């Protein structure tokens, strides 16, 4: 299609028979979705928690970490359980009353929940059970604005959301700092922070971090085998936000010699301070 051409709608070009078939398929599809999610609307927190936890355990039983030999039947069961898990979880989280549910059974099954202190944003994370030493973690963000509950279905890009900090910044209002970790192997991991805010009722990226260009993320990759063995409480392998100074910081990682592996976390920190408009790296 040329840029100057206007896209044609289905009903502008379809015959009467095609229209009827399209409408019939749409009605059937809609009915199927409603049938799948309808029981959840009558469920309590306890029932919904039990339902999604059961599906997650089925994913684990048929996944790559569940033991036993691979088979096509097992792979199909994993895929089916994964679809049911996501459908049931997202359907229940779309309900405003779901905010009162802390999902103890789902957490007990190994999933994770990270919530902002203001109670307006929380992230659900889980392992799709399809990886090896590299884990395929997914997440789903739930948020509310103006009495409306909504989902950010694609979540954030980092993998497993570990925490969500929140602060009110001039010009931007409430800003959320979602910190996540992607496990690349038994040695490698990547930590990332993504800045989000609610604008016109929607949770969106907030591109106010100045690096080579404006963006909403900072990250570092490191090698666990090269990390220094520091006493508990003195570890430096984390991303932090200091609300008092409005500073984002992450560890300085080097890979200058063979013993550094694919990235050694040092005792140094890289800091980005908010200057009233952007987060700018400090020299």
Tab-separated table of C-alpha atoms in Angstrom:
chain	number	residue	atom	x	y	z
A	1	UNK	CA	0.000	0.000	0.000
A	2	UNK	CA	1.351	3.432	-0.922
A	3	UNK	CA	1.632	5.982	1.897
A	4	UNK	CA	-0.991	8.179	0.260
A	5	UNK	CA	-3.568	5.374	0.060
A	6	UNK	CA	-6.131	5.005	2.817
A	7	UNK	CA	-6.526	1.526	4.310
A	8	UNK	CA	-9.796	-0.109	3.394
A	9	UNK	CA	-12.006	-1.576	6.082
A	10	UNK	CA	-13.238	-5.151	5.732
A	11	UNK	CA	-16.841	-4.126	5.167
A	12	UNK	CA	-15.961	-1.720	2.378
A	13	UNK	CA	-14.875	-4.544	0.124
A	14	UNK	CA	-16.511	-7.719	1.466
A	15	UNK	CA	-19.574	-9.345	-0.031
A	16	UNK	CA	-22.756	-9.894	1.995
A	17	UNK	CA	-21.872	-13.549	2.517
A	18	UNK	CA	-18.360	-12.638	3.637
A	19	UNK	CA	-19.792	-10.091	6.058
A	20	UNK	CA	-22.096	-12.677	7.599
A	21	UNK	CA	-19.245	-15.169	7.960
A	22	UNK	CA	-17.010	-12.536	9.567
A	23	UNK	CA	-19.691	-11.469	12.032
A	24	UNK	CA	-20.432	-15.118	12.885
A	25	UNK	CA	-16.737	-15.841	13.537
A	26	UNK	CA	-16.412	-12.716	15.667
A	27	UNK	CA	-19.422	-13.707	17.762
A	28	UNK	CA	-18.089	-17.244	18.219
A	29	UNK	CA	-14.651	-15.943	19.226
A	30	UNK	CA	-16.141	-13.433	21.669
A	31	UNK	CA	-18.359	-16.116	23.190
A	32	UNK	CA	-15.349	-18.398	23.646
A	33	UNK	CA	-13.378	-15.689	25.438
A	34	UNK	CA	-16.306	-14.897	27.717
A	35	UNK	CA	-16.830	-18.578	28.472
A	36	UNK	CA	-13.179	-18.989	29.425
A	37	UNK	CA	-13.088	-15.982	31.710
A	38	UNK	CA	-16.643	-15.960	33.082
A	39	UNK	CA	-15.941	-18.316	36.023
A	40	UNK	CA	-13.203	-15.967	37.229
A	41	UNK	CA	-15.677	-13.138	37.654
A	42	UNK	CA	-17.477	-15.181	40.284
A	43	UNK	CA	-14.290	-16.283	42.009
A	44	UNK	CA	-12.946	-15.039	45.303
A	45	UNK	CA	-9.283	-14.201	45.809
A	46	UNK	CA	-8.745	-17.651	47.333
A	47	UNK	CA	-10.308	-19.417	44.346
A	48	UNK	CA	-8.455	-17.329	41.768
A	49	UNK	CA	-5.160	-17.816	43.604
A	50	UNK	CA	-5.707	-21.593	43.702
A	51	UNK	CA	-6.604	-21.670	39.990
A	52	UNK	CA	-3.540	-19.785	38.732
A	53	UNK	CA	-1.226	-21.606	41.169
A	54	UNK	CA	-2.511	-24.958	39.871
A	55	UNK	CA	-1.785	-23.952	36.276
A	56	UNK	CA	1.696	-22.748	37.227
A	57	UNK	CA	2.458	-26.065	38.888
A	58	UNK	CA	1.329	-27.844	35.715
A	59	UNK	CA	3.780	-25.672	33.786
A	60	UNK	CA	6.530	-26.702	36.202
A	61	UNK	CA	5.623	-30.398	36.004
A	62	UNK	CA	5.802	-30.375	32.204
A	63	UNK	CA	8.615	-27.839	31.812
A	64	UNK	CA	12.350	-28.165	31.390
A	65	UNK	CA	13.016	-28.112	35.138
A	66	UNK	CA	10.409	-30.696	36.091
A	67	UNK	CA	12.525	-33.800	35.482
A	68	UNK	CA	11.736	-36.628	33.103
A	69	UNK	CA	12.358	-36.956	29.391
A	70	UNK	CA	11.188	-34.508	26.755
A	71	UNK	CA	8.281	-35.503	24.562
A	72	UNK	CA	5.946	-33.742	22.157
A	73	UNK	CA	2.999	-34.553	24.428
A	74	UNK	CA	4.768	-32.975	27.377
A	75	UNK	CA	5.611	-29.885	25.330
A	76	UNK	CA	1.955	-29.555	24.305
A	77	UNK	CA	0.852	-29.833	27.932
A	78	UNK	CA	3.334	-27.127	28.908
A	79	UNK	CA	2.125	-24.799	26.161
A	80	UNK	CA	-1.527	-25.388	27.079
A	81	UNK	CA	-0.886	-24.817	30.791
A	82	UNK	CA	1.049	-21.646	29.986
A	83	UNK	CA	-1.854	-20.241	27.987
A	84	UNK	CA	-4.365	-21.104	30.699
A	85	UNK	CA	-2.132	-19.607	33.382
A	86	UNK	CA	-1.802	-16.287	31.577
A	87	UNK	CA	-5.482	-16.149	30.634
A	88	UNK	CA	-6.671	-16.830	34.183
A	89	UNK	CA	-4.177	-14.483	35.801
A	90	UNK	CA	-4.824	-11.572	33.424
A	91	UNK	CA	-8.607	-12.047	33.573
A	92	UNK	CA	-8.620	-11.864	37.368
A	93	UNK	CA	-6.151	-8.956	37.544
A	94	UNK	CA	-8.423	-6.913	35.269
A	95	UNK	CA	-10.941	-6.818	38.141
A	96	UNK	CA	-10.615	-3.835	40.539
A	97	UNK	CA	-11.149	-6.027	43.614
A	98	UNK	CA	-8.098	-8.120	42.688
A	99	UNK	CA	-5.877	-5.472	44.306
A	100	UNK	CA	-6.734	-6.939	47.680
A	101	UNK	CA	-5.399	-10.367	46.686
A	102	UNK	CA	-1.779	-11.166	47.580
A	103	UNK	CA	-1.812	-14.653	45.938
A	104	UNK	CA	-0.136	-16.732	48.684
A	105	UNK	CA	-0.480	-20.008	46.762
A	106	UNK	CA	0.938	-18.533	43.567
A	107	UNK	CA	3.873	-17.128	45.503
A	108	UNK	CA	4.303	-20.495	47.181
A	109	UNK	CA	4.488	-22.106	43.744
A	110	UNK	CA	7.441	-19.886	42.856
A	111	UNK	CA	5.995	-16.851	41.064
A	112	UNK	CA	6.819	-13.331	42.245
A	113	UNK	CA	5.026	-10.063	42.967
A	114	UNK	CA	6.653	-6.643	43.316
A	115	UNK	CA	4.535	-3.625	44.230
A	116	UNK	CA	5.054	0.132	44.437
A	117	UNK	CA	4.532	1.633	47.886
A	118	UNK	CA	1.650	3.819	46.679
A	119	UNK	CA	-0.357	0.719	45.712
A	120	UNK	CA	-0.976	1.877	42.144
A	121	UNK	CA	1.416	-0.425	40.260
A	122	UNK	CA	2.485	-4.015	40.820
A	123	UNK	CA	4.278	-6.598	38.714
A	124	UNK	CA	3.722	-10.359	38.503
A	125	UNK	CA	6.707	-12.427	37.337
A	126	UNK	CA	7.033	-16.095	36.443
A	127	UNK	CA	9.311	-18.559	34.681
A	128	UNK	CA	7.881	-20.006	31.469
A	129	UNK	CA	9.757	-23.244	32.222
A	130	UNK	CA	11.117	-23.402	28.667
A	131	UNK	CA	14.744	-22.472	29.318
A	132	UNK	CA	17.875	-24.086	30.660
A	133	UNK	CA	20.585	-22.188	32.501
A	134	UNK	CA	19.096	-19.192	30.692
A	135	UNK	CA	15.651	-18.569	32.147
A	136	UNK	CA	12.711	-17.313	30.102
A	137	UNK	CA	11.053	-15.129	32.695
A	138	UNK	CA	7.945	-13.108	31.870
A	139	UNK	CA	6.052	-10.400	33.697
A	140	UNK	CA	2.713	-8.632	33.678
A	141	UNK	CA	2.083	-5.183	35.157
A	142	UNK	CA	-1.176	-4.201	36.833
A	143	UNK	CA	-1.946	-0.536	37.479
A	144	UNK	CA	-4.822	1.726	38.396
A	145	UNK	CA	-5.677	5.315	37.614
A	146	UNK	CA	-8.828	7.303	38.243
A	147	UNK	CA	-10.629	4.282	39.652
A	148	UNK	CA	-9.812	2.204	36.560
A	149	UNK	CA	-7.756	-0.996	36.718
A	150	UNK	CA	-5.684	-1.939	33.663
A	151	UNK	CA	-2.816	-4.207	32.596
A	152	UNK	CA	0.430	-3.644	30.744
A	153	UNK	CA	0.334	-7.034	29.060
A	154	UNK	CA	3.863	-6.931	27.645
A	155	UNK	CA	5.281	-5.960	31.039
A	156	UNK	CA	8.833	-4.626	31.169
A	157	UNK	CA	11.666	-6.008	29.093
A	158	UNK	CA	14.117	-7.075	31.773
A	159	UNK	CA	12.655	-10.426	32.847
A	160	UNK	CA	11.862	-10.969	36.542
A	161	UNK	CA	10.735	-7.749	38.254
A	162	UNK	CA	12.455	-7.592	41.633
A	163	UNK	CA	11.165	-4.271	42.942
A	164	UNK	CA	9.261	-1.121	42.008
A	165	UNK	CA	10.270	2.175	43.596
A	166	UNK	CA	8.190	5.334	43.219
A	167	UNK	CA	8.874	9.041	43.548
A	168	UNK	CA	7.168	12.302	42.595
A	169	UNK	CA	9.329	14.355	40.250
A	170	UNK	CA	8.724	17.960	39.178
A	171	UNK	CA	7.177	18.229	35.688
A	172	UNK	CA	6.380	14.498	35.558
A	173	UNK	CA	4.418	13.665	38.695
A	174	UNK	CA	4.636	10.120	40.063
A	175	UNK	CA	7.398	8.093	38.410
A	176	UNK	CA	7.894	4.339	38.858
A	177	UNK	CA	11.318	2.670	38.776
A	178	UNK	CA	10.873	-1.016	37.855
A	179	UNK	CA	14.031	-3.048	38.531
A	180	UNK	CA	14.273	-6.443	36.850
A	181	UNK	CA	16.812	-9.208	36.288
A	182	UNK	CA	17.393	-11.401	33.241
A	183	UNK	CA	19.305	-14.619	33.941
A	184	UNK	CA	21.415	-15.363	30.875
A	185	UNK	CA	23.180	-18.473	32.164
A	186	UNK	CA	24.509	-20.017	35.338
A	187	UNK	CA	27.087	-17.200	35.316
A	188	UNK	CA	25.669	-14.228	33.425
A	189	UNK	CA	22.866	-11.910	34.441
A	190	UNK	CA	21.600	-8.504	33.390
A	191	UNK	CA	19.962	-6.015	35.739
A	192	UNK	CA	17.813	-3.237	34.332
A	193	UNK	CA	15.735	-0.325	35.601
A	194	UNK	CA	12.873	1.087	33.539
A	195	UNK	CA	11.135	4.384	34.247
A	196	UNK	CA	7.358	4.445	33.827
A	197	UNK	CA	4.553	6.882	34.548
A	198	UNK	CA	0.796	7.006	34.175
A	199	UNK	CA	-0.293	9.494	31.530
A	200	UNK	CA	-3.911	9.945	30.490
A	201	UNK	CA	-4.815	6.754	32.324
A	202	UNK	CA	-2.128	4.594	30.684
A	203	UNK	CA	1.155	3.260	32.054
A	204	UNK	CA	3.911	4.350	29.648
A	205	UNK	CA	7.713	4.567	29.379
A	206	UNK	CA	9.138	7.878	30.576
A	207	UNK	CA	12.155	8.797	28.448
A	208	UNK	CA	14.075	11.133	30.763
A	209	UNK	CA	17.409	9.288	31.173
A	210	UNK	CA	20.098	11.026	29.150
A	211	UNK	CA	22.737	8.626	27.792
A	212	UNK	CA	23.746	8.678	24.127
A	213	UNK	CA	20.073	9.496	23.589
A	214	UNK	CA	17.038	9.990	25.768
A	215	UNK	CA	15.530	6.737	27.007
A	216	UNK	CA	13.835	5.143	29.993
A	217	UNK	CA	16.315	2.374	30.870
A	218	UNK	CA	19.709	1.789	32.456
A	219	UNK	CA	21.310	-1.641	32.768
A	220	UNK	CA	24.489	-3.559	33.437
A	221	UNK	CA	25.605	-7.118	32.668
A	222	UNK	CA	27.895	-9.071	34.963
A	223	UNK	CA	29.541	-12.442	35.492
A	224	UNK	CA	28.792	-14.112	38.831
A	225	UNK	CA	32.090	-16.035	38.739
A	226	UNK	CA	34.018	-12.767	38.495
A	227	UNK	CA	32.155	-10.928	41.261
A	228	UNK	CA	34.135	-10.183	44.414
A	229	UNK	CA	33.110	-12.202	47.468
A	230	UNK	CA	31.923	-9.403	49.763
A	231	UNK	CA	30.384	-9.823	53.221
A	232	UNK	CA	26.596	-9.749	53.436
A	233	UNK	CA	25.364	-6.177	53.442
A	234	UNK	CA	28.291	-4.892	51.395
A	235	UNK	CA	27.298	-6.354	48.042
A	236	UNK	CA	27.389	-3.936	45.123
A	237	UNK	CA	25.508	-5.935	42.469
A	238	UNK	CA	22.257	-3.983	42.453
A	239	UNK	CA	20.490	-0.947	40.994
A	240	UNK	CA	19.280	1.653	43.491
A	241	UNK	CA	17.249	4.849	43.595
A	242	UNK	CA	17.842	7.430	46.322
A	243	UNK	CA	14.708	9.553	46.690
A	244	UNK	CA	16.463	12.125	48.911
A	245	UNK	CA	19.001	13.058	46.239
A	246	UNK	CA	16.907	11.833	43.290
A	247	UNK	CA	19.796	9.692	42.111
A	248	UNK	CA	19.793	6.435	40.158
A	249	UNK	CA	22.911	4.327	40.622
A	250	UNK	CA	24.285	1.050	39.317
A	251	UNK	CA	27.614	-0.746	39.779
A	252	UNK	CA	30.660	-0.022	37.698
A	253	UNK	CA	31.445	-3.216	35.753
A	254	UNK	CA	34.814	-3.883	34.092
A	255	UNK	CA	36.054	-6.542	31.677
A	256	UNK	CA	39.694	-5.549	31.270
A	257	UNK	CA	41.433	-8.854	31.932
A	258	UNK	CA	40.725	-12.558	31.722
A	259	UNK	CA	39.834	-12.877	35.397
A	260	UNK	CA	37.080	-10.303	34.879
A	261	UNK	CA	35.197	-12.844	32.773
A	262	UNK	CA	32.296	-11.232	30.922
A	263	UNK	CA	32.011	-8.458	33.495
A	264	UNK	CA	33.284	-7.984	37.033
A	265	UNK	CA	31.320	-5.855	39.488
A	266	UNK	CA	33.637	-3.406	41.225
A	267	UNK	CA	33.122	-1.328	44.374
A	268	UNK	CA	32.430	1.750	42.248
A	269	UNK	CA	29.024	3.168	41.357
A	270	UNK	CA	27.751	5.024	38.280
A	271	UNK	CA	25.262	7.739	39.232
A	272	UNK	CA	22.568	9.565	37.300
A	273	UNK	CA	21.087	12.576	39.089
A	274	UNK	CA	17.804	14.297	38.249
A	275	UNK	CA	18.486	17.902	37.218
A	276	UNK	CA	14.869	18.995	37.097
A	277	UNK	CA	14.372	17.745	33.554
A	278	UNK	CA	16.510	14.630	32.967
A	279	UNK	CA	18.582	12.029	34.794
A	280	UNK	CA	22.154	12.983	33.844
A	281	UNK	CA	25.337	11.010	34.516
A	282	UNK	CA	27.593	12.506	37.167
A	283	UNK	CA	31.278	12.853	36.418
